[in-house]
Amino acid sequence: MAPIKRIGVITSGGDCGGLNAVIKGVARQAFSEGIESVVIPNGYAGLYNLVDFDEVVLLSAERISKIEASLAGSEAGHSRVKISKIDDPQKYERIKKGLKKFGIEALIISGGDDTGSVVVDLSAQDIPCVHVPKTMDLDLQPYSVGGDSAINRIATFTRDLKTTGMSHNRVVVIEVFGRYVGHTAFRGGVGAEADCILIPEIPVDFDVVYENMKSTYFNRILRSDVKAGTYIIVVAEGLKNASGEMLYDESAGVDAFGHKKLAGAGKYVRQQLEKRLKSDPDVPKFMKETGMLVPGIYVIPEVREVTPGHLVRSGGSYAYDVNFGYRAGAAAVLLLVAGKTGNTVVDLIGKKIEYVSTAEAIKRREVDLTEIALFEGLGICFGRKPEKFACELSEVKGRIARRL
Ligand code: F6P
């Protein structure tokens, strides 16, 4: 393959933390390899329409200095467009014409599973491309930029909500993004010392949640000298009930990738708890004992759901994502130069660039339930009867691969 002279950078799917570091990592590494890099704006929508553009933005040293790596979101913009779904039999020819028009010989594309499936697609169409894993959901096989920032923000919001929960003696249910997996709810919830964390990997038994809430939260208030307490539940949006059905609101519709928009899991959890609080004969006694009971006005503890929504992937990028984004962006350029098209960057450790085929990288990764059992033993409720953590010991021989 002749040396690449110009590459295009695309970010696609949902935005998140660390993407601007990916863009800067790509641009700076490309520059030191003598390659120009340009932005293809707004994800695959921009790639499809590139042929109609008059110009593209060159990521010169001056232009990239205007990009703030510690800000979330992407300077390259996003869309939820999947090329294979475009109803145009000439779509790949159109894309190739657009790339030719601007002398773009290869692509670096940062995105999640849907984005990655297009990388597989484009590689099969002989368009050289390398994938940088990105999704706050953390559902790819390798670490994906944006995950740590989302976890930190979930932990911060959850911890912050304790003050208002505590002041009103409310049960607070926080519904967070994550699609069909619970990585960010789990890690963010643990980070904030939530009492209960509900994730899609564990179909929830609401009787278990209720009993845990009752014993933890009721005792917390009863033991408090000022009769104050809260109970914090972090819920992943893709939650399932005990029969394995997803608990989202059907009326939310679908996104441009064709995925159901998930919303409503928090509301469902609130309703399940309220139903049990209303019918539990112990509740009036508890309300009386804590001095909270006001007949006709305040007869059960309040349960509120809060949905931070897009806030968990907005605002700032945490330092880990800036670090990972920079090195994954740079590694992607080096993979392209080495002709490793159709692959996903895993990481750069020392001088070793780890990569995997994109088809493999985008296989869904779920939360490992063996680790959940450990946290159940440490007192967090996961909406099922706690399971015993069975540990295994393993001595590491040789060099320990470090990521930080
Ligand atoms: O995939 C990332 C994600 O943030 C999911 O966690 C969430 O369900 C979805 O994107 C929301 O997407 P949109 O911004 O298109 O509403």
Tab-separated table of C-alpha atoms and ligand atoms in Angstrom:
chain	number	residue	atom	x	y	z
A	1	MET	CA	0.000	0.000	0.000
A	2	ALA	CA	1.336	3.460	-0.964
A	3	PRO	CA	1.854	5.833	1.976
A	4	ILE	CA	-1.375	7.488	3.108
A	5	LYS	CA	-1.402	11.250	2.551
A	6	ARG	CA	-4.734	12.237	4.073
A	7	ILE	CA	-7.147	10.636	6.545
A	8	GLY	CA	-10.684	11.566	7.569
A	9	VAL	CA	-11.863	11.493	11.182
A	10	ILE	CA	-15.427	10.485	12.016
A	11	THR	CA	-17.184	10.257	15.373
A	12	SER	CA	-20.518	8.462	15.352
A	13	GLY	CA	-23.346	7.226	17.588
A	14	GLY	CA	-23.935	8.905	20.958
A	15	ASP	CA	-21.330	11.472	21.978
A	16	CYS	CA	-19.480	11.166	25.306
A	17	GLY	CA	-16.301	12.075	27.167
A	18	GLY	CA	-12.830	11.669	25.655
A	19	LEU	CA	-13.740	12.070	21.984
A	20	ASN	CA	-11.946	15.362	21.549
A	21	ALA	CA	-8.812	13.692	22.882
A	22	VAL	CA	-9.263	10.970	20.238
A	23	ILE	CA	-9.474	13.649	17.532
A	24	LYS	CA	-6.395	15.427	18.859
A	25	GLY	CA	-4.492	12.134	19.235
A	26	VAL	CA	-5.297	11.255	15.616
A	27	ALA	CA	-4.390	14.693	14.285
A	28	ARG	CA	-1.107	15.020	16.168
A	29	GLN	CA	0.072	11.475	15.433
A	30	ALA	CA	-0.916	11.855	11.779
A	31	PHE	CA	1.016	15.109	11.609
A	32	SER	CA	4.153	13.451	12.957
A	33	GLU	CA	3.749	10.708	10.329
A	34	GLY	CA	3.507	13.361	7.598
A	35	ILE	CA	-0.214	12.694	7.073
A	36	GLU	CA	-2.939	15.329	6.898
A	37	SER	CA	-6.152	14.761	8.811
A	38	VAL	CA	-9.538	16.319	8.151
A	39	VAL	CA	-12.905	16.270	9.894
A	40	ILE	CA	-15.826	14.530	8.245
A	41	PRO	CA	-18.627	16.264	10.151
A	42	ASN	CA	-21.682	14.748	11.817
A	43	GLY	CA	-20.861	11.073	11.673
A	44	TYR	CA	-21.964	8.857	8.824
A	45	ALA	CA	-24.465	11.486	7.646
A	46	GLY	CA	-21.437	13.626	6.765
A	47	LEU	CA	-19.669	10.689	5.131
A	48	TYR	CA	-22.685	9.992	2.941
A	49	ASN	CA	-23.031	13.659	1.960
A	50	LEU	CA	-19.313	14.443	1.683
A	51	VAL	CA	-19.493	14.547	-2.100
A	52	ASP	CA	-21.764	17.595	-1.864
A	53	PHE	CA	-19.447	19.564	0.449
A	54	ASP	CA	-17.404	22.498	-0.822
A	55	GLU	CA	-14.648	22.007	1.713
A	56	VAL	CA	-13.537	19.980	4.715
A	57	VAL	CA	-11.848	21.243	7.879
A	58	LEU	CA	-8.143	20.490	7.993
A	59	LEU	CA	-6.900	19.562	11.463
A	60	SER	CA	-3.869	21.809	11.347
A	61	ALA	CA	-1.817	22.459	14.475
A	62	GLU	CA	-3.639	25.768	14.866
A	63	ARG	CA	-7.094	24.242	14.400
A	64	ILE	CA	-6.559	21.452	16.911
A	65	SER	CA	-5.216	23.836	19.503
A	66	LYS	CA	-8.748	25.256	19.563
A	67	ILE	CA	-10.170	21.883	20.611
A	68	GLU	CA	-10.371	21.331	24.368
A	69	ALA	CA	-9.637	17.661	25.115
A	70	SER	CA	-11.183	17.863	28.564
A	71	LEU	CA	-14.583	18.849	27.161
A	72	ALA	CA	-17.040	16.042	26.434
A	73	GLY	CA	-18.863	15.829	23.103
A	74	SER	CA	-17.064	15.853	19.779
A	75	GLU	CA	-15.703	18.642	17.638
A	76	ALA	CA	-16.443	16.347	14.662
A	77	GLY	CA	-20.163	16.054	15.512
A	78	HIS	CA	-22.401	12.985	15.542
A	79	SER	CA	-25.406	11.366	13.930
A	80	ARG	CA	-27.134	8.030	14.394
A	81	VAL	CA	-26.975	7.006	10.740
A	82	LYS	CA	-26.084	3.462	9.749
A	83	ILE	CA	-24.806	3.327	6.168
A	84	SER	CA	-26.274	-0.137	5.502
A	85	LYS	CA	-29.737	1.255	6.291
A	86	ILE	CA	-29.551	4.059	3.709
A	87	ASP	CA	-31.983	3.304	0.926
A	88	ASP	CA	-29.626	4.116	-1.929
A	89	PRO	CA	-28.111	1.310	-4.022
A	90	GLN	CA	-25.257	3.683	-4.985
A	91	LYS	CA	-24.385	4.617	-1.383
A	92	TYR	CA	-20.881	3.114	-1.331
A	93	GLU	CA	-20.019	4.666	-4.715
A	94	ARG	CA	-21.299	7.992	-3.420
A	95	ILE	CA	-19.106	7.685	-0.308
A	96	LYS	CA	-16.067	6.754	-2.405
A	97	LYS	CA	-16.673	9.759	-4.685
A	98	GLY	CA	-16.815	12.038	-1.641
A	99	LEU	CA	-13.567	10.631	-0.259
A	100	LYS	CA	-11.873	10.971	-3.656
A	101	LYS	CA	-13.084	14.564	-4.030
A	102	PHE	CA	-11.120	15.543	-0.908
A	103	GLY	CA	-8.192	13.150	-1.371
A	104	ILE	CA	-9.139	11.162	1.759
A	105	GLU	CA	-7.544	7.741	1.500
A	106	ALA	CA	-8.472	6.219	4.850
A	107	LEU	CA	-10.758	6.775	7.824
A	108	ILE	CA	-10.440	6.690	11.580
A	109	ILE	CA	-13.857	6.161	13.040
A	110	SER	CA	-14.726	6.388	16.701
A	111	GLY	CA	-17.975	4.877	17.895
A	112	GLY	CA	-19.781	1.980	19.506
A	113	ASP	CA	-21.265	-1.267	18.227
A	114	ASP	CA	-23.414	0.217	15.453
A	115	THR	CA	-20.574	2.462	14.325
A	116	GLY	CA	-18.225	-0.515	14.431
A	117	SER	CA	-20.553	-2.571	12.252
A	118	VAL	CA	-20.202	0.176	9.612
A	119	VAL	CA	-16.396	-0.047	9.942
A	120	VAL	CA	-16.723	-3.748	9.071
A	121	ASP	CA	-18.985	-2.756	6.196
A	122	LEU	CA	-16.699	-0.048	4.805
A	123	SER	CA	-13.617	-2.268	5.082
A	124	ALA	CA	-15.437	-4.887	3.026
A	125	GLN	CA	-15.981	-2.125	0.443
A	126	ASP	CA	-12.206	-1.561	0.318
A	127	ILE	CA	-12.322	1.704	2.210
A	128	PRO	CA	-9.402	1.491	4.658
A	129	CYS	CA	-10.549	2.290	8.179
A	130	VAL	CA	-9.588	1.761	11.811
A	131	HIS	CA	-12.019	1.897	14.712
A	132	VAL	CA	-11.453	3.639	18.034
A	133	PRO	CA	-13.831	2.196	20.653
A	134	LYS	CA	-16.204	4.797	22.062
A	135	THR	CA	-19.342	4.346	24.102
A	136	MET	CA	-20.374	5.434	27.557
A	137	ASP	CA	-22.281	2.119	27.772
A	138	LEU	CA	-18.985	0.142	27.974
A	139	ASP	CA	-20.655	-2.740	26.148
A	140	LEU	CA	-17.810	-3.378	23.688
A	141	GLN	CA	-15.139	-6.013	24.309
A	142	PRO	CA	-12.327	-3.462	24.862
A	143	TYR	CA	-12.510	-0.397	27.094
A	144	SER	CA	-14.289	2.396	25.223
A	145	VAL	CA	-13.575	6.077	25.601
A	146	GLY	CA	-16.399	7.826	27.478
A	147	GLY	CA	-17.041	5.035	29.972
A	148	ASP	CA	-15.006	6.415	32.847
A	149	SER	CA	-16.386	9.942	32.425
A	150	ALA	CA	-19.954	8.616	32.483
A	151	ILE	CA	-19.243	6.528	35.587
A	152	ASN	CA	-17.763	9.503	37.403
A	153	ARG	CA	-20.677	11.720	36.495
A	154	ILE	CA	-23.221	9.105	37.579
A	155	ALA	CA	-21.361	8.723	40.872
A	156	THR	CA	-21.298	12.504	41.388
A	157	PHE	CA	-24.996	13.001	40.594
A	158	THR	CA	-25.953	10.064	42.779
A	159	ARG	CA	-23.899	11.259	45.706
A	160	ASP	CA	-25.269	14.791	45.295
A	161	LEU	CA	-28.853	13.543	45.265
A	162	LYS	CA	-28.335	12.086	48.732
A	163	THR	CA	-28.516	15.558	50.299
A	164	THR	CA	-31.989	16.283	48.981
A	165	GLY	CA	-33.094	12.687	49.561
A	166	MET	CA	-31.925	12.930	53.147
A	167	SER	CA	-33.579	16.312	53.754
A	168	HIS	CA	-36.981	14.990	52.654
A	169	ASN	CA	-36.542	11.413	53.853
A	170	ARG	CA	-37.171	10.256	50.297
A	171	VAL	CA	-36.267	7.130	48.449
A	172	VAL	CA	-34.457	8.388	45.338
A	173	VAL	CA	-34.437	6.311	42.155
A	174	ILE	CA	-31.855	7.490	39.591
A	175	GLU	CA	-32.333	6.152	36.069
A	176	VAL	CA	-29.179	6.232	33.974
A	177	PHE	CA	-28.222	5.562	30.344
A	178	GLY	CA	-26.446	2.342	29.424
A	179	ARG	CA	-28.744	0.643	26.888
A	180	TYR	CA	-28.891	-3.131	27.336
A	181	VAL	CA	-26.076	-3.424	29.894
A	182	GLY	CA	-25.488	-2.135	33.410
A	183	HIS	CA	-21.754	-1.298	33.494
A	184	THR	CA	-22.129	2.428	34.154
A	185	ALA	CA	-25.039	2.026	36.588
A	186	PHE	CA	-23.037	-0.612	38.469
A	187	ARG	CA	-19.723	1.250	38.648
A	188	GLY	CA	-21.297	4.671	39.169
A	189	GLY	CA	-23.641	3.275	41.820
A	190	VAL	CA	-20.792	1.624	43.717
A	191	GLY	CA	-18.791	4.862	43.359
A	192	ALA	CA	-21.567	6.744	45.138
A	193	GLU	CA	-22.283	3.990	47.690
A	194	ALA	CA	-25.837	3.511	46.417
A	195	ASP	CA	-27.967	1.131	48.501
A	196	CYS	CA	-29.382	-0.691	45.522
A	197	ILE	CA	-28.270	-1.015	41.896
A	198	LEU	CA	-30.551	-2.527	39.287
A	199	ILE	CA	-29.005	-3.657	36.002
A	200	PRO	CA	-30.404	-5.386	32.897
A	201	GLU	CA	-28.245	-8.475	33.485
A	202	ILE	CA	-30.312	-9.289	36.614
A	203	PRO	CA	-34.092	-9.499	36.090
A	204	VAL	CA	-35.348	-7.653	39.138
A	205	ASP	CA	-37.412	-9.150	41.948
A	206	PHE	CA	-39.217	-6.132	43.427
A	207	ASP	CA	-40.069	-7.965	46.633
A	208	VAL	CA	-36.343	-8.323	47.304
A	209	VAL	CA	-35.771	-4.623	46.562
A	210	TYR	CA	-38.671	-3.643	48.823
A	211	GLU	CA	-37.493	-5.762	51.743
A	212	ASN	CA	-33.952	-4.397	51.435
A	213	MET	CA	-35.254	-0.850	51.270
A	214	LYS	CA	-37.481	-1.392	54.283
A	215	SER	CA	-34.778	-2.779	56.510
A	216	THR	CA	-32.056	-0.329	55.425
A	217	TYR	CA	-34.004	2.865	55.089
A	218	PHE	CA	-36.549	2.420	57.887
A	219	ASN	CA	-33.764	1.611	60.355
A	220	ARG	CA	-31.667	4.490	59.082
A	221	ILE	CA	-34.448	6.958	59.915
A	222	LEU	CA	-35.414	5.241	63.172
A	223	ARG	CA	-31.805	5.311	64.384
A	224	SER	CA	-31.166	8.925	63.327
A	225	ASP	CA	-31.361	11.486	66.159
A	226	VAL	CA	-33.031	13.926	63.749
A	227	LYS	CA	-35.136	11.172	62.134
A	228	ALA	CA	-33.501	11.619	58.724
A	229	GLY	CA	-32.568	9.109	56.079
A	230	THR	CA	-32.660	8.298	52.417
A	231	TYR	CA	-32.364	5.176	50.270
A	232	ILE	CA	-30.619	5.459	46.932
A	233	ILE	CA	-31.351	3.214	43.967
A	234	VAL	CA	-29.418	3.486	40.683
A	235	VAL	CA	-31.346	1.914	37.814
A	236	ALA	CA	-29.979	1.144	34.358
A	237	GLU	CA	-32.415	2.183	31.632
A	238	GLY	CA	-32.496	-1.313	30.067
A	239	LEU	CA	-33.881	-2.927	33.238
A	240	LYS	CA	-35.885	-6.152	33.023
A	241	ASN	CA	-38.563	-7.547	35.338
A	242	ALA	CA	-38.493	-11.042	36.832
A	243	SER	CA	-39.975	-12.478	33.597
A	244	GLY	CA	-37.135	-10.918	31.601
A	245	GLU	CA	-39.296	-8.215	29.955
A	246	MET	CA	-37.734	-4.787	29.478
A	247	LEU	CA	-39.374	-2.041	31.529
A	248	TYR	CA	-39.287	0.884	29.119
A	249	ASP	CA	-41.997	3.180	27.891
A	250	GLU	CA	-43.133	1.980	24.405
A	251	SER	CA	-44.258	5.476	23.420
A	252	ALA	CA	-40.655	6.797	23.344
A	253	GLY	CA	-40.206	5.435	19.785
A	254	VAL	CA	-36.982	4.458	17.988
A	255	ASP	CA	-33.767	6.309	17.087
A	256	ALA	CA	-32.197	6.639	13.617
A	257	PHE	CA	-30.235	3.389	14.119
A	258	GLY	CA	-33.627	1.709	14.649
A	259	HIS	CA	-33.097	1.058	18.381
A	260	LYS	CA	-35.905	1.548	20.878
A	261	LYS	CA	-35.376	4.708	22.906
A	262	LEU	CA	-35.183	3.469	26.465
A	263	ALA	CA	-36.992	5.514	29.098
A	264	GLY	CA	-39.270	4.716	31.989
A	265	ALA	CA	-37.363	2.114	34.041
A	266	GLY	CA	-37.009	4.555	36.974
A	267	LYS	CA	-40.700	5.357	36.925
A	268	TYR	CA	-41.536	1.648	36.941
A	269	VAL	CA	-39.278	1.059	39.957
A	270	ARG	CA	-40.912	3.967	41.801
A	271	GLN	CA	-44.386	2.602	41.102
A	272	GLN	CA	-43.433	-0.874	42.323
A	273	LEU	CA	-42.111	0.538	45.607
A	274	GLU	CA	-45.079	2.874	46.126
A	275	LYS	CA	-47.492	-0.002	45.568
A	276	ARG	CA	-45.793	-2.038	48.298
A	277	LEU	CA	-45.487	0.931	50.689
A	278	LYS	CA	-49.233	1.562	50.403
A	279	SER	CA	-50.201	-2.005	51.217
A	280	ASP	CA	-47.608	-2.759	53.901
A	281	PRO	CA	-49.176	-2.822	57.420
A	282	ASP	CA	-45.791	-1.897	58.961
A	283	VAL	CA	-45.678	1.458	57.179
A	284	PRO	CA	-48.268	3.405	59.275
A	285	LYS	CA	-46.462	2.221	62.423
A	286	PHE	CA	-43.114	3.374	60.999
A	287	MET	CA	-44.550	6.749	59.981
A	288	LYS	CA	-45.937	7.244	63.482
A	289	GLU	CA	-42.796	6.133	65.278
A	290	THR	CA	-40.645	8.543	63.244
A	291	GLY	CA	-43.054	11.447	63.752
A	292	MET	CA	-43.629	11.735	60.020
A	293	LEU	CA	-47.278	10.680	59.890
A	294	VAL	CA	-49.773	13.425	59.013
A	295	PRO	CA	-53.141	11.734	58.303
A	296	GLY	CA	-54.453	12.366	54.818
A	297	ILE	CA	-51.291	14.241	53.766
A	298	TYR	CA	-48.150	12.269	54.577
A	299	VAL	CA	-48.947	8.607	55.068
A	300	ILE	CA	-46.143	6.812	53.228
A	301	PRO	CA	-42.519	7.801	52.602
A	302	GLU	CA	-42.047	9.523	49.267
A	303	VAL	CA	-40.293	7.840	46.360
A	304	ARG	CA	-38.945	10.077	43.578
A	305	GLU	CA	-37.304	9.195	40.323
A	306	VAL	CA	-34.641	11.398	38.753
A	307	THR	CA	-33.382	10.955	35.201
A	308	PRO	CA	-30.073	12.713	34.500
A	309	GLY	CA	-30.348	11.506	30.864
A	310	HIS	CA	-27.836	13.163	28.540
A	311	LEU	CA	-26.134	14.917	31.460
A	312	VAL	CA	-24.194	11.731	32.201
A	313	ARG	CA	-22.333	12.019	28.912
A	314	SER	CA	-22.095	15.814	28.687
A	315	GLY	CA	-19.896	18.540	30.142
A	316	GLY	CA	-16.411	17.413	31.037
A	317	SER	CA	-14.224	14.431	30.198
A	318	TYR	CA	-12.434	12.815	33.098
A	319	ALA	CA	-8.666	12.484	32.937
A	320	TYR	CA	-8.690	8.724	32.254
A	321	ASP	CA	-10.724	9.266	29.094
A	322	VAL	CA	-8.476	12.092	27.945
A	323	ASN	CA	-5.471	9.788	28.430
A	324	PHE	CA	-7.112	6.826	26.736
A	325	GLY	CA	-8.543	8.991	23.950
A	326	TYR	CA	-5.162	10.499	23.109
A	327	ARG	CA	-3.336	7.190	23.007
A	328	ALA	CA	-6.134	5.297	21.202
A	329	GLY	CA	-6.345	8.051	18.560
A	330	ALA	CA	-2.580	7.958	18.034
A	331	ALA	CA	-2.583	4.136	17.987
A	332	ALA	CA	-5.321	4.153	15.326
A	333	VAL	CA	-3.096	6.216	13.009
A	334	LEU	CA	-0.200	3.797	13.544
A	335	LEU	CA	-2.478	0.844	12.796
A	336	LEU	CA	-3.661	2.502	9.587
A	337	VAL	CA	-0.075	3.194	8.545
A	338	ALA	CA	0.665	-0.488	9.157
A	339	GLY	CA	-2.282	-1.417	6.899
A	340	LYS	CA	-4.357	-2.943	9.707
A	341	THR	CA	-7.714	-1.884	8.296
A	342	GLY	CA	-10.962	-3.288	9.749
A	343	ASN	CA	-9.498	-3.397	13.257
A	344	THR	CA	-10.290	-1.788	16.581
A	345	VAL	CA	-7.701	-0.301	18.910
A	346	VAL	CA	-7.692	-2.116	22.263
A	347	ASP	CA	-4.958	-0.091	23.934
A	348	LEU	CA	-1.368	0.991	23.778
A	349	ILE	CA	0.716	-0.517	26.536
A	350	GLY	CA	4.347	0.512	26.562
A	351	LYS	CA	5.251	0.376	22.888
A	352	LYS	CA	2.771	-2.377	22.121
A	353	ILE	CA	-0.416	-1.475	20.266
A	354	GLU	CA	-3.082	-4.039	21.039
A	355	TYR	CA	-5.877	-4.412	18.509
A	356	VAL	CA	-8.672	-6.800	17.614
A	357	SER	CA	-10.857	-7.242	14.532
A	358	THR	CA	-13.754	-4.811	14.692
A	359	ALA	CA	-16.242	-7.644	14.141
A	360	GLU	CA	-14.919	-9.185	17.396
A	361	ALA	CA	-14.634	-5.886	19.289
A	362	ILE	CA	-18.321	-5.002	18.875
A	363	LYS	CA	-19.698	-8.208	20.393
A	364	ARG	CA	-21.792	-7.173	23.383
A	365	ARG	CA	-20.058	-7.350	26.769
A	366	GLU	CA	-22.306	-7.697	29.792
A	367	VAL	CA	-21.626	-7.161	33.484
A	368	ASP	CA	-19.821	-10.125	35.040
A	369	LEU	CA	-22.228	-11.428	37.657
A	370	THR	CA	-19.510	-13.130	39.679
A	371	GLU	CA	-18.294	-9.675	40.687
A	372	ILE	CA	-21.856	-8.654	41.526
A	373	ALA	CA	-21.913	-11.455	44.108
A	374	LEU	CA	-18.879	-9.846	45.761
A	375	PHE	CA	-20.714	-6.524	46.105
A	376	GLU	CA	-23.840	-8.283	47.363
A	377	GLY	CA	-21.669	-9.668	50.133
A	378	LEU	CA	-20.546	-6.100	50.822
A	379	GLY	CA	-24.144	-5.007	51.368
A	380	ILE	CA	-25.473	-3.637	48.055
A	381	CYS	CA	-28.851	-4.939	46.851
A	382	PHE	CA	-29.008	-5.949	43.173
A	383	GLY	CA	-32.679	-6.906	43.079
A	384	ARG	CA	-32.190	-10.633	43.628
A	385	LYS	CA	-31.482	-12.869	46.591
A	386	PRO	CA	-27.755	-12.312	47.273
A	387	GLU	CA	-25.470	-15.006	45.928
A	388	LYS	CA	-22.293	-16.190	47.561
A	389	PHE	CA	-19.071	-14.911	46.041
A	390	ALA	CA	-16.888	-17.864	45.129
A	391	CYS	CA	-13.357	-16.569	44.717
A	392	GLU	CA	-10.475	-18.157	42.883
A	393	LEU	CA	-6.834	-17.390	43.581
A	394	SER	CA	-4.400	-16.848	40.775
A	395	GLU	CA	-0.750	-15.905	41.089
A	396	VAL	CA	0.461	-13.701	38.240
A	397	LYS	CA	3.700	-14.893	36.700
A	398	GLY	CA	5.839	-12.586	34.555
A	399	ARG	CA	5.123	-9.013	33.591
A	400	ILE	CA	1.913	-7.392	34.775
A	401	ALA	CA	0.222	-5.424	31.978
A	402	ARG	CA	-0.712	-2.019	33.359
A	403	ARG	CA	-3.215	0.323	31.843
A	404	LEU	CA	-2.638	3.357	34.008
B	1	F6P	O1	-25.335	4.495	23.452
B	1	F6P	C1	-25.076	5.605	24.234
B	1	F6P	C2	-26.345	6.168	24.827
B	1	F6P	O2	-25.986	7.227	25.670
B	1	F6P	C3	-27.217	5.151	25.544
B	1	F6P	O3	-26.762	4.902	26.840
B	1	F6P	C4	-28.573	5.803	25.453
B	1	F6P	O4	-29.629	4.868	25.480
B	1	F6P	C5	-28.530	6.460	24.125
B	1	F6P	O5	-27.173	6.691	23.809
B	1	F6P	C6	-29.298	7.745	24.013
B	1	F6P	O6	-29.140	8.202	22.711
B	1	F6P	P1	-29.653	9.555	22.096
B	1	F6P	O7	-28.682	10.613	22.443
B	1	F6P	O8	-29.704	9.291	20.639
B	1	F6P	O9	-31.002	9.813	22.719
